[in-house]
Amino acid sequence: MKILLIGEYSRLHNSLKEGLQKFGHDVTILGFKDGFKDFPVDFPLEKKWDSGFRKKIKLALLILTGFDISSYLTYRQFWKNKKKFKGFDVVQLINENSFFCDYTHEKKILEYLFKHNQKVFLLSAGDDYMYVNYNFEHPQNPSIVQPYLAGKLADAAFSNVLKFRTKAFEKLHNYIYENIQGVIATDLDYHLPLQNHPKYLGLIPSPMNVDTFPKKEVVINERIVIFHGINRESYFKKGNDYFEKALEIIMKKYDTKIDVFVTENVPYNDYINRYNQAHILLDQLYGHDQGSNALEAMAKGKVVFTNASTIFEKHYKLTEKVAINALPDVDYLVSELSFLIENPTEIIAIGKRARAFIEKEHDYLKIAAKFLAIWQKANA
């Protein structure tokens, strides 16, 4: 099949592409490179007028006229190359706002894709209309809405989430759902809001190319290494404030037993290299299931503090921990870290189970086969 994957989050579409290519399919990725992570994209789009003085002009123009020049310039990049994005058997959008445009320009791009390709599918792999609204309607559900409701995030800092509660993005959501063959969730957090929706095709876990992570025995010598990677743009969304407070306590308590490495906003490859030597990785709070960063660390046999709720454990029928369910509770985080530091054999045991879990549930070839089965079945 000829397949076009649109958008990239945390290497999801790159890993899927690698799996699909193993089965002999022709796969192209179109989109942005996920910010500073700089993932490979066959046809890269560039965000223009999005920083510095030009951004100020853009915002002024938007306020005065309602015209978003960044959206227009993205649309123009697509339109100049539009002939390259037609005639595909399958197109998959990574999000309801894959091109980061306003309603008008996003819809124009989507109209072309719907008209000139055979089947179009949508992933629920991040913030979208149903996911965001579900979490506002269910504030007890662990999600990025919780730190916002707690007053940690101003509306401006949360605008990329709040936009999905506007009338324009409700219209865009409805338009997309009227034209896609179906929507696929990539983890349990996105599965919950979609249950019983007529266009929902089910949950397919995020793919991991385990071939790039050969099995390696975890060795703990004199000191246990803890890694905390921070992206300032998502600082409160990921729960980094809780991790930092817990680490302050842990560093005083176990100064002679641990090394702690903290990085901020480094490119993806640098980030990976810096945490390779870690035994424990602090990833994120506020959710049920893991994101790609956690999955990669688990594939490397590390103990990851991430989303691993009882819903996750029940879904995968787990009887032993494959990750530590991180909660917005400093005392709880300190307790869990303390136990691991005082019981290093448990670090090795959880790490081995984490690797086995990735091989069983997230292997990129198994996941690619699941996508192919759903794509071929839809409207057959």
Tab-separated table of C-alpha atoms in Angstrom:
chain	number	residue	atom	x	y	z
A	1	MET	CA	0.000	0.000	0.000
A	2	LYS	CA	0.942	3.629	-0.453
A	3	ILE	CA	0.606	5.302	2.956
A	4	LEU	CA	0.858	8.951	4.044
A	5	LEU	CA	1.384	9.621	7.747
A	6	ILE	CA	0.712	13.237	8.716
A	7	GLY	CA	2.305	14.751	11.809
A	8	GLU	CA	4.802	13.541	14.372
A	9	TYR	CA	4.622	13.248	18.155
A	10	SER	CA	7.490	11.687	20.080
A	11	ARG	CA	8.545	9.508	17.138
A	12	LEU	CA	5.210	7.654	16.937
A	13	HIS	CA	4.838	7.908	13.169
A	14	ASN	CA	8.533	7.240	12.537
A	15	SER	CA	8.355	3.977	14.475
A	16	LEU	CA	5.139	3.012	12.682
A	17	LYS	CA	6.750	3.831	9.326
A	18	GLU	CA	9.673	1.527	10.099
A	19	GLY	CA	7.289	-1.308	10.907
A	20	LEU	CA	5.176	-0.751	7.798
A	21	GLN	CA	8.261	-0.675	5.591
A	22	LYS	CA	9.300	-4.075	6.957
A	23	PHE	CA	6.050	-5.385	5.442
A	24	GLY	CA	6.946	-3.827	2.080
A	25	HIS	CA	4.702	-0.753	2.120
A	26	ASP	CA	5.556	2.649	0.650
A	27	VAL	CA	5.365	5.153	3.540
A	28	THR	CA	5.779	8.926	3.585
A	29	ILE	CA	5.670	11.308	6.562
A	30	LEU	CA	4.471	14.895	6.145
A	31	GLY	CA	4.518	17.422	8.965
A	32	PHE	CA	6.502	19.333	11.529
A	33	LYS	CA	9.427	17.794	13.405
A	34	ASP	CA	7.864	18.010	16.885
A	35	GLY	CA	9.670	21.153	17.960
A	36	PHE	CA	13.131	20.886	19.480
A	37	LYS	CA	12.953	17.067	19.242
A	38	ASP	CA	13.694	17.424	15.508
A	39	PHE	CA	12.384	14.034	14.328
A	40	PRO	CA	12.968	13.033	10.696
A	41	VAL	CA	10.146	13.929	8.296
A	42	ASP	CA	10.076	13.203	4.534
A	43	PHE	CA	8.239	16.440	3.732
A	44	PRO	CA	8.945	18.870	6.585
A	45	LEU	CA	6.706	21.844	7.246
A	46	GLU	CA	8.168	24.925	8.898
A	47	LYS	CA	6.342	27.122	11.394
A	48	LYS	CA	6.761	30.693	10.210
A	49	TRP	CA	6.243	33.995	12.019
A	50	ASP	CA	6.211	32.027	15.257
A	51	SER	CA	8.952	33.754	17.248
A	52	GLY	CA	10.637	37.082	17.838
A	53	PHE	CA	9.451	40.362	16.312
A	54	ARG	CA	7.456	38.669	13.551
A	55	LYS	CA	5.379	36.824	16.140
A	56	LYS	CA	4.433	40.174	17.692
A	57	ILE	CA	3.340	41.445	14.279
A	58	LYS	CA	1.388	38.221	13.705
A	59	LEU	CA	-0.461	38.576	17.017
A	60	ALA	CA	-1.271	42.227	16.350
A	61	LEU	CA	-2.587	41.342	12.890
A	62	LEU	CA	-4.654	38.507	14.383
A	63	ILE	CA	-6.225	40.817	16.965
A	64	LEU	CA	-6.960	43.586	14.453
A	65	THR	CA	-8.175	41.504	11.495
A	66	GLY	CA	-8.642	37.893	12.658
A	67	PHE	CA	-6.133	36.762	9.995
A	68	ASP	CA	-3.512	34.223	11.154
A	69	ILE	CA	-0.472	34.626	8.926
A	70	SER	CA	1.269	31.525	10.349
A	71	SER	CA	-1.704	29.364	9.346
A	72	TYR	CA	-1.756	30.911	5.892
A	73	LEU	CA	1.972	30.274	5.393
A	74	THR	CA	1.618	26.637	6.491
A	75	TYR	CA	-1.293	26.224	4.088
A	76	ARG	CA	0.815	27.765	1.309
A	77	GLN	CA	3.684	25.339	1.997
A	78	PHE	CA	1.248	22.453	1.672
A	79	TRP	CA	-0.466	23.845	-1.420
A	80	LYS	CA	2.810	24.376	-3.320
A	81	ASN	CA	3.506	20.635	-2.968
A	82	LYS	CA	-0.085	19.354	-2.998
A	83	LYS	CA	0.431	16.965	-5.928
A	84	LYS	CA	2.801	14.952	-3.746
A	85	PHE	CA	0.010	14.294	-1.225
A	86	LYS	CA	-2.599	12.656	-3.458
A	87	GLY	CA	-3.255	9.104	-4.597
A	88	PHE	CA	-2.542	7.356	-1.284
A	89	ASP	CA	-4.374	4.205	-0.223
A	90	VAL	CA	-4.242	5.328	3.404
A	91	VAL	CA	-3.699	8.726	5.023
A	92	GLN	CA	-3.414	8.953	8.788
A	93	LEU	CA	-3.686	12.214	10.735
A	94	ILE	CA	-1.852	12.253	14.043
A	95	ASN	CA	-4.295	14.784	15.495
A	96	GLU	CA	-7.384	16.864	14.758
A	97	ASN	CA	-5.036	19.836	14.323
A	98	SER	CA	-2.092	18.101	12.618
A	99	PHE	CA	-1.072	21.249	10.731
A	100	PHE	CA	-1.466	23.615	13.725
A	101	CYS	CA	-3.561	25.950	11.583
A	102	ASP	CA	-6.693	27.915	12.397
A	103	TYR	CA	-10.039	26.429	11.392
A	104	THR	CA	-10.140	27.980	7.912
A	105	HIS	CA	-6.709	26.894	6.702
A	106	GLU	CA	-6.733	23.503	8.442
A	107	LYS	CA	-10.055	22.689	6.767
A	108	LYS	CA	-8.735	23.717	3.334
A	109	ILE	CA	-5.800	21.316	3.686
A	110	LEU	CA	-8.047	18.519	4.932
A	111	GLU	CA	-10.547	19.036	2.105
A	112	TYR	CA	-7.773	18.347	-0.391
A	113	LEU	CA	-6.606	15.241	1.480
A	114	PHE	CA	-10.120	13.833	1.811
A	115	LYS	CA	-10.873	14.461	-1.875
A	116	HIS	CA	-7.662	13.062	-3.378
A	117	ASN	CA	-6.944	9.967	-1.271
A	118	GLN	CA	-8.764	6.684	-0.753
A	119	LYS	CA	-9.056	6.343	3.046
A	120	VAL	CA	-8.260	8.790	5.832
A	121	PHE	CA	-7.908	7.798	9.486
A	122	LEU	CA	-7.418	9.874	12.619
A	123	LEU	CA	-5.267	9.102	15.629
A	124	SER	CA	-6.205	10.233	19.093
A	125	ALA	CA	-2.633	10.612	20.308
A	126	GLY	CA	-2.736	13.958	22.079
A	127	ASP	CA	-5.057	16.817	22.939
A	128	ASP	CA	-8.188	16.884	20.794
A	129	TYR	CA	-11.829	17.914	21.094
A	130	MET	CA	-13.156	14.765	22.774
A	131	TYR	CA	-10.155	14.166	25.048
A	132	VAL	CA	-9.994	17.740	26.352
A	133	ASN	CA	-13.731	18.083	26.905
A	134	TYR	CA	-13.937	14.671	28.580
A	135	ASN	CA	-11.330	15.732	31.124
A	136	PHE	CA	-13.035	19.036	31.884
A	137	GLU	CA	-16.266	17.100	32.393
A	138	HIS	CA	-14.444	14.516	34.563
A	139	PRO	CA	-11.962	16.624	36.591
A	140	GLN	CA	-11.223	13.664	38.863
A	141	ASN	CA	-9.712	11.783	35.911
A	142	PRO	CA	-5.906	12.183	35.968
A	143	SER	CA	-5.018	14.431	33.017
A	144	ILE	CA	-3.223	17.655	32.130
A	145	VAL	CA	-6.464	19.493	32.948
A	146	GLN	CA	-5.832	18.948	36.666
A	147	PRO	CA	-2.833	21.315	37.035
A	148	TYR	CA	-4.776	23.901	35.010
A	149	LEU	CA	-7.798	23.652	37.293
A	150	ALA	CA	-5.423	23.913	40.260
A	151	GLY	CA	-4.359	27.337	38.990
A	152	LYS	CA	-0.810	26.370	37.986
A	153	LEU	CA	-1.278	27.328	34.345
A	154	ALA	CA	-2.547	30.621	32.951
A	155	ASP	CA	-4.944	30.555	30.005
A	156	ALA	CA	-2.179	31.783	27.684
A	157	ALA	CA	0.102	28.898	28.692
A	158	PHE	CA	-2.763	26.452	28.231
A	159	SER	CA	-4.053	27.894	24.963
A	160	ASN	CA	-3.039	24.864	22.866
A	161	VAL	CA	-5.384	22.783	25.028
A	162	LEU	CA	-8.172	25.320	25.539
A	163	LYS	CA	-8.539	25.892	21.786
A	164	PHE	CA	-10.243	22.499	21.544
A	165	ARG	CA	-13.113	23.895	23.655
A	166	THR	CA	-13.861	26.658	21.165
A	167	LYS	CA	-16.661	26.641	18.580
A	168	ALA	CA	-14.155	26.733	15.724
A	169	PHE	CA	-12.439	23.540	16.837
A	170	GLU	CA	-15.767	21.886	17.565
A	171	LYS	CA	-16.670	22.586	13.920
A	172	LEU	CA	-13.297	21.220	12.786
A	173	HIS	CA	-13.799	18.103	14.924
A	174	ASN	CA	-17.234	17.489	13.402
A	175	TYR	CA	-15.929	18.023	9.876
A	176	ILE	CA	-13.095	15.551	10.382
A	177	TYR	CA	-15.351	12.889	11.897
A	178	GLU	CA	-17.782	13.249	8.990
A	179	ASN	CA	-15.006	12.398	6.520
A	180	ILE	CA	-12.668	9.898	8.172
A	181	GLN	CA	-13.056	6.130	8.007
A	182	GLY	CA	-12.420	5.971	11.756
A	183	VAL	CA	-10.374	7.047	14.765
A	184	ILE	CA	-7.752	4.989	16.610
A	185	ALA	CA	-6.544	5.662	20.180
A	186	THR	CA	-2.852	5.189	20.934
A	187	ASP	CA	-3.206	4.673	24.675
A	188	LEU	CA	-5.764	4.300	27.449
A	189	ASP	CA	-5.982	8.028	28.185
A	190	TYR	CA	-7.402	8.633	24.701
A	191	HIS	CA	-9.388	5.385	24.691
A	192	LEU	CA	-11.603	6.389	27.636
A	193	PRO	CA	-13.381	9.348	25.953
A	194	LEU	CA	-13.888	7.429	22.690
A	195	GLN	CA	-15.619	4.358	24.078
A	196	ASN	CA	-18.929	3.642	22.313
A	197	HIS	CA	-18.346	6.310	19.646
A	198	PRO	CA	-19.524	4.949	16.254
A	199	LYS	CA	-16.295	6.021	14.500
A	200	TYR	CA	-14.015	4.482	17.136
A	201	LEU	CA	-11.957	1.587	15.746
A	202	GLY	CA	-10.196	0.673	18.990
A	203	LEU	CA	-6.925	1.045	20.858
A	204	ILE	CA	-3.596	0.264	19.207
A	205	PRO	CA	-0.628	0.956	21.520
A	206	SER	CA	2.164	3.229	20.351
A	207	PRO	CA	4.804	1.351	18.339
A	208	MET	CA	8.363	0.951	19.577
A	209	ASN	CA	11.173	-0.190	17.291
A	210	VAL	CA	12.710	-2.655	19.744
A	211	ASP	CA	15.396	-3.512	17.178
A	212	THR	CA	17.016	-0.168	17.997
A	213	PHE	CA	17.127	-1.042	21.705
A	214	PRO	CA	19.065	-4.302	22.050
A	215	LYS	CA	18.717	-6.064	25.386
A	216	LYS	CA	21.340	-4.937	27.843
A	217	GLU	CA	21.931	-6.153	31.350
A	218	VAL	CA	21.302	-3.408	33.904
A	219	VAL	CA	24.295	-3.047	36.210
A	220	ILE	CA	24.210	-1.168	39.503
A	221	ASN	CA	27.604	-0.440	40.977
A	222	GLU	CA	28.125	1.856	43.959
A	223	ARG	CA	25.573	4.542	43.069
A	224	ILE	CA	22.072	4.584	41.618
A	225	VAL	CA	21.551	7.104	38.819
A	226	ILE	CA	18.278	9.069	38.599
A	227	PHE	CA	17.450	11.092	35.488
A	228	HIS	CA	14.943	13.951	35.222
A	229	GLY	CA	14.453	15.557	31.800
A	230	ILE	CA	12.508	18.831	31.842
A	231	ASN	CA	10.718	20.580	28.995
A	232	ARG	CA	9.838	24.034	30.342
A	233	GLU	CA	6.886	24.387	27.977
A	234	SER	CA	5.197	21.394	29.625
A	235	TYR	CA	6.674	21.842	33.114
A	236	PHE	CA	3.416	21.765	35.095
A	237	LYS	CA	1.584	19.546	32.604
A	238	LYS	CA	4.105	16.759	33.243
A	239	GLY	CA	4.169	17.281	37.010
A	240	ASN	CA	7.802	18.380	37.108
A	241	ASP	CA	7.127	20.559	40.153
A	242	TYR	CA	6.346	17.418	42.185
A	243	PHE	CA	9.372	15.562	40.834
A	244	GLU	CA	11.712	18.440	41.681
A	245	LYS	CA	10.429	18.694	45.261
A	246	ALA	CA	10.768	14.940	45.720
A	247	LEU	CA	14.315	14.998	44.338
A	248	GLU	CA	15.336	17.739	46.773
A	249	ILE	CA	14.385	15.442	49.640
A	250	ILE	CA	15.922	12.337	48.068
A	251	MET	CA	19.255	14.057	47.348
A	252	LYS	CA	19.608	15.059	51.003
A	253	LYS	CA	18.476	11.673	52.261
A	254	TYR	CA	20.665	9.525	49.994
A	255	ASP	CA	23.535	11.838	49.059
A	256	THR	CA	26.125	9.042	49.203
A	257	LYS	CA	24.049	6.500	47.289
A	258	ILE	CA	22.730	8.356	44.238
A	259	ASP	CA	23.656	10.594	41.321
A	260	VAL	CA	20.938	12.860	39.905
A	261	PHE	CA	21.077	14.273	36.375
A	262	VAL	CA	18.664	16.995	35.238
A	263	THR	CA	18.414	18.323	31.666
A	264	GLU	CA	16.215	21.011	30.117
A	265	ASN	CA	14.970	21.395	26.529
A	266	VAL	CA	17.747	19.407	24.850
A	267	PRO	CA	17.374	17.811	21.380
A	268	TYR	CA	15.957	14.299	21.285
A	269	ASN	CA	19.268	12.525	20.531
A	270	ASP	CA	21.091	14.397	23.291
A	271	TYR	CA	18.256	13.629	25.691
A	272	ILE	CA	18.482	9.903	24.904
A	273	ASN	CA	22.271	9.817	25.297
A	274	ARG	CA	22.148	11.596	28.647
A	275	TYR	CA	19.668	9.228	30.215
A	276	ASN	CA	21.252	6.038	28.878
A	277	GLN	CA	23.318	5.631	32.031
A	278	ALA	CA	20.325	6.141	34.357
A	279	HIS	CA	18.625	3.379	36.369
A	280	ILE	CA	15.526	5.434	37.240
A	281	LEU	CA	13.768	7.934	34.978
A	282	LEU	CA	11.233	10.544	36.144
A	283	ASP	CA	8.805	11.038	33.264
A	284	GLN	CA	5.331	12.423	34.016
A	285	LEU	CA	2.172	12.453	36.140
A	286	TYR	CA	-1.517	12.936	35.257
A	287	GLY	CA	-2.620	9.947	33.236
A	288	HIS	CA	-3.241	6.216	32.990
A	289	ASP	CA	-0.808	5.086	30.276
A	290	GLN	CA	2.726	5.799	29.133
A	291	GLY	CA	3.946	8.150	26.427
A	292	SER	CA	6.785	7.435	24.019
A	293	ASN	CA	9.560	8.766	26.277
A	294	ALA	CA	8.565	6.342	29.005
A	295	LEU	CA	8.200	3.471	26.551
A	296	GLU	CA	11.714	3.992	25.201
A	297	ALA	CA	13.149	4.033	28.705
A	298	MET	CA	11.222	0.860	29.573
A	299	ALA	CA	12.595	-0.780	26.429
A	300	LYS	CA	16.050	-0.036	27.804
A	301	GLY	CA	15.215	-1.761	31.083
A	302	LYS	CA	14.878	1.352	33.220
A	303	VAL	CA	12.452	1.949	36.068
A	304	VAL	CA	10.178	4.770	34.939
A	305	PHE	CA	7.997	6.989	37.111
A	306	THR	CA	5.128	7.607	34.721
A	307	ASN	CA	1.440	6.903	34.119
A	308	ALA	CA	0.743	3.276	35.091
A	309	SER	CA	-2.604	3.335	36.889
A	310	THR	CA	-4.803	0.462	38.015
A	311	ILE	CA	-6.789	0.916	34.782
A	312	PHE	CA	-3.553	0.309	32.868
A	313	GLU	CA	-2.688	-2.739	34.980
A	314	LYS	CA	-6.157	-4.245	34.489
A	315	HIS	CA	-6.181	-3.617	30.742
A	316	TYR	CA	-2.879	-5.432	30.237
A	317	LYS	CA	-3.606	-8.033	32.950
A	318	LEU	CA	-0.427	-7.199	34.869
A	319	THR	CA	0.274	-8.842	38.214
A	320	GLU	CA	3.655	-7.154	38.800
A	321	LYS	CA	4.896	-3.617	38.228
A	322	VAL	CA	6.461	-2.755	34.886
A	323	ALA	CA	6.662	0.945	35.838
A	324	ILE	CA	5.962	3.107	38.883
A	325	ASN	CA	2.624	4.907	38.773
A	326	ALA	CA	3.645	8.497	39.484
A	327	LEU	CA	1.120	10.578	41.431
A	328	PRO	CA	0.979	14.306	42.298
A	329	ASP	CA	2.048	13.575	45.871
A	330	VAL	CA	5.599	14.448	46.990
A	331	ASP	CA	5.550	12.112	50.014
A	332	TYR	CA	4.411	9.215	47.815
A	333	LEU	CA	7.147	9.903	45.250
A	334	VAL	CA	9.779	10.091	47.998
A	335	SER	CA	8.532	6.800	49.444
A	336	GLU	CA	8.664	5.009	46.084
A	337	LEU	CA	12.130	6.368	45.282
A	338	SER	CA	13.405	5.483	48.745
A	339	PHE	CA	12.222	1.894	48.392
A	340	LEU	CA	14.062	1.468	45.101
A	341	ILE	CA	17.275	3.049	46.386
A	342	GLU	CA	17.228	0.782	49.432
A	343	ASN	CA	16.313	-2.274	47.320
A	344	PRO	CA	18.407	-2.083	44.142
A	345	THR	CA	17.556	-5.660	43.147
A	346	GLU	CA	13.985	-4.431	42.648
A	347	ILE	CA	15.266	-1.886	40.113
A	348	ILE	CA	16.750	-4.713	38.064
A	349	ALA	CA	13.598	-6.836	38.397
A	350	ILE	CA	11.214	-4.038	37.328
A	351	GLY	CA	13.544	-3.126	34.474
A	352	LYS	CA	13.459	-6.682	33.113
A	353	ARG	CA	9.664	-6.765	33.325
A	354	ALA	CA	9.478	-3.372	31.605
A	355	ARG	CA	11.509	-4.652	28.662
A	356	ALA	CA	9.381	-7.797	28.396
A	357	PHE	CA	6.221	-5.672	28.454
A	358	ILE	CA	7.437	-3.500	25.567
A	359	GLU	CA	8.333	-6.570	23.507
A	360	LYS	CA	4.900	-8.072	24.105
A	361	GLU	CA	2.618	-5.041	23.757
A	362	HIS	CA	4.485	-2.341	21.797
A	363	ASP	CA	6.759	-4.086	19.289
A	364	TYR	CA	6.662	-2.019	16.096
A	365	LEU	CA	6.079	-5.008	13.822
A	366	LYS	CA	3.122	-6.254	15.874
A	367	ILE	CA	1.710	-2.728	16.004
A	368	ALA	CA	2.192	-2.139	12.265
A	369	ALA	CA	0.294	-5.383	11.587
A	370	LYS	CA	-2.586	-4.154	13.770
A	371	PHE	CA	-2.787	-0.851	11.895
A	372	LEU	CA	-2.758	-2.642	8.548
A	373	ALA	CA	-5.570	-4.951	9.660
A	374	ILE	CA	-7.780	-2.034	10.788
A	375	TRP	CA	-7.039	0.091	7.704
A	376	GLN	CA	-7.847	-2.776	5.346
A	377	LYS	CA	-11.004	-3.766	7.206
A	378	ALA	CA	-12.512	-0.269	7.406
A	379	ASN	CA	-15.173	0.235	4.730
A	380	ALA	CA	-13.926	-2.890	2.920
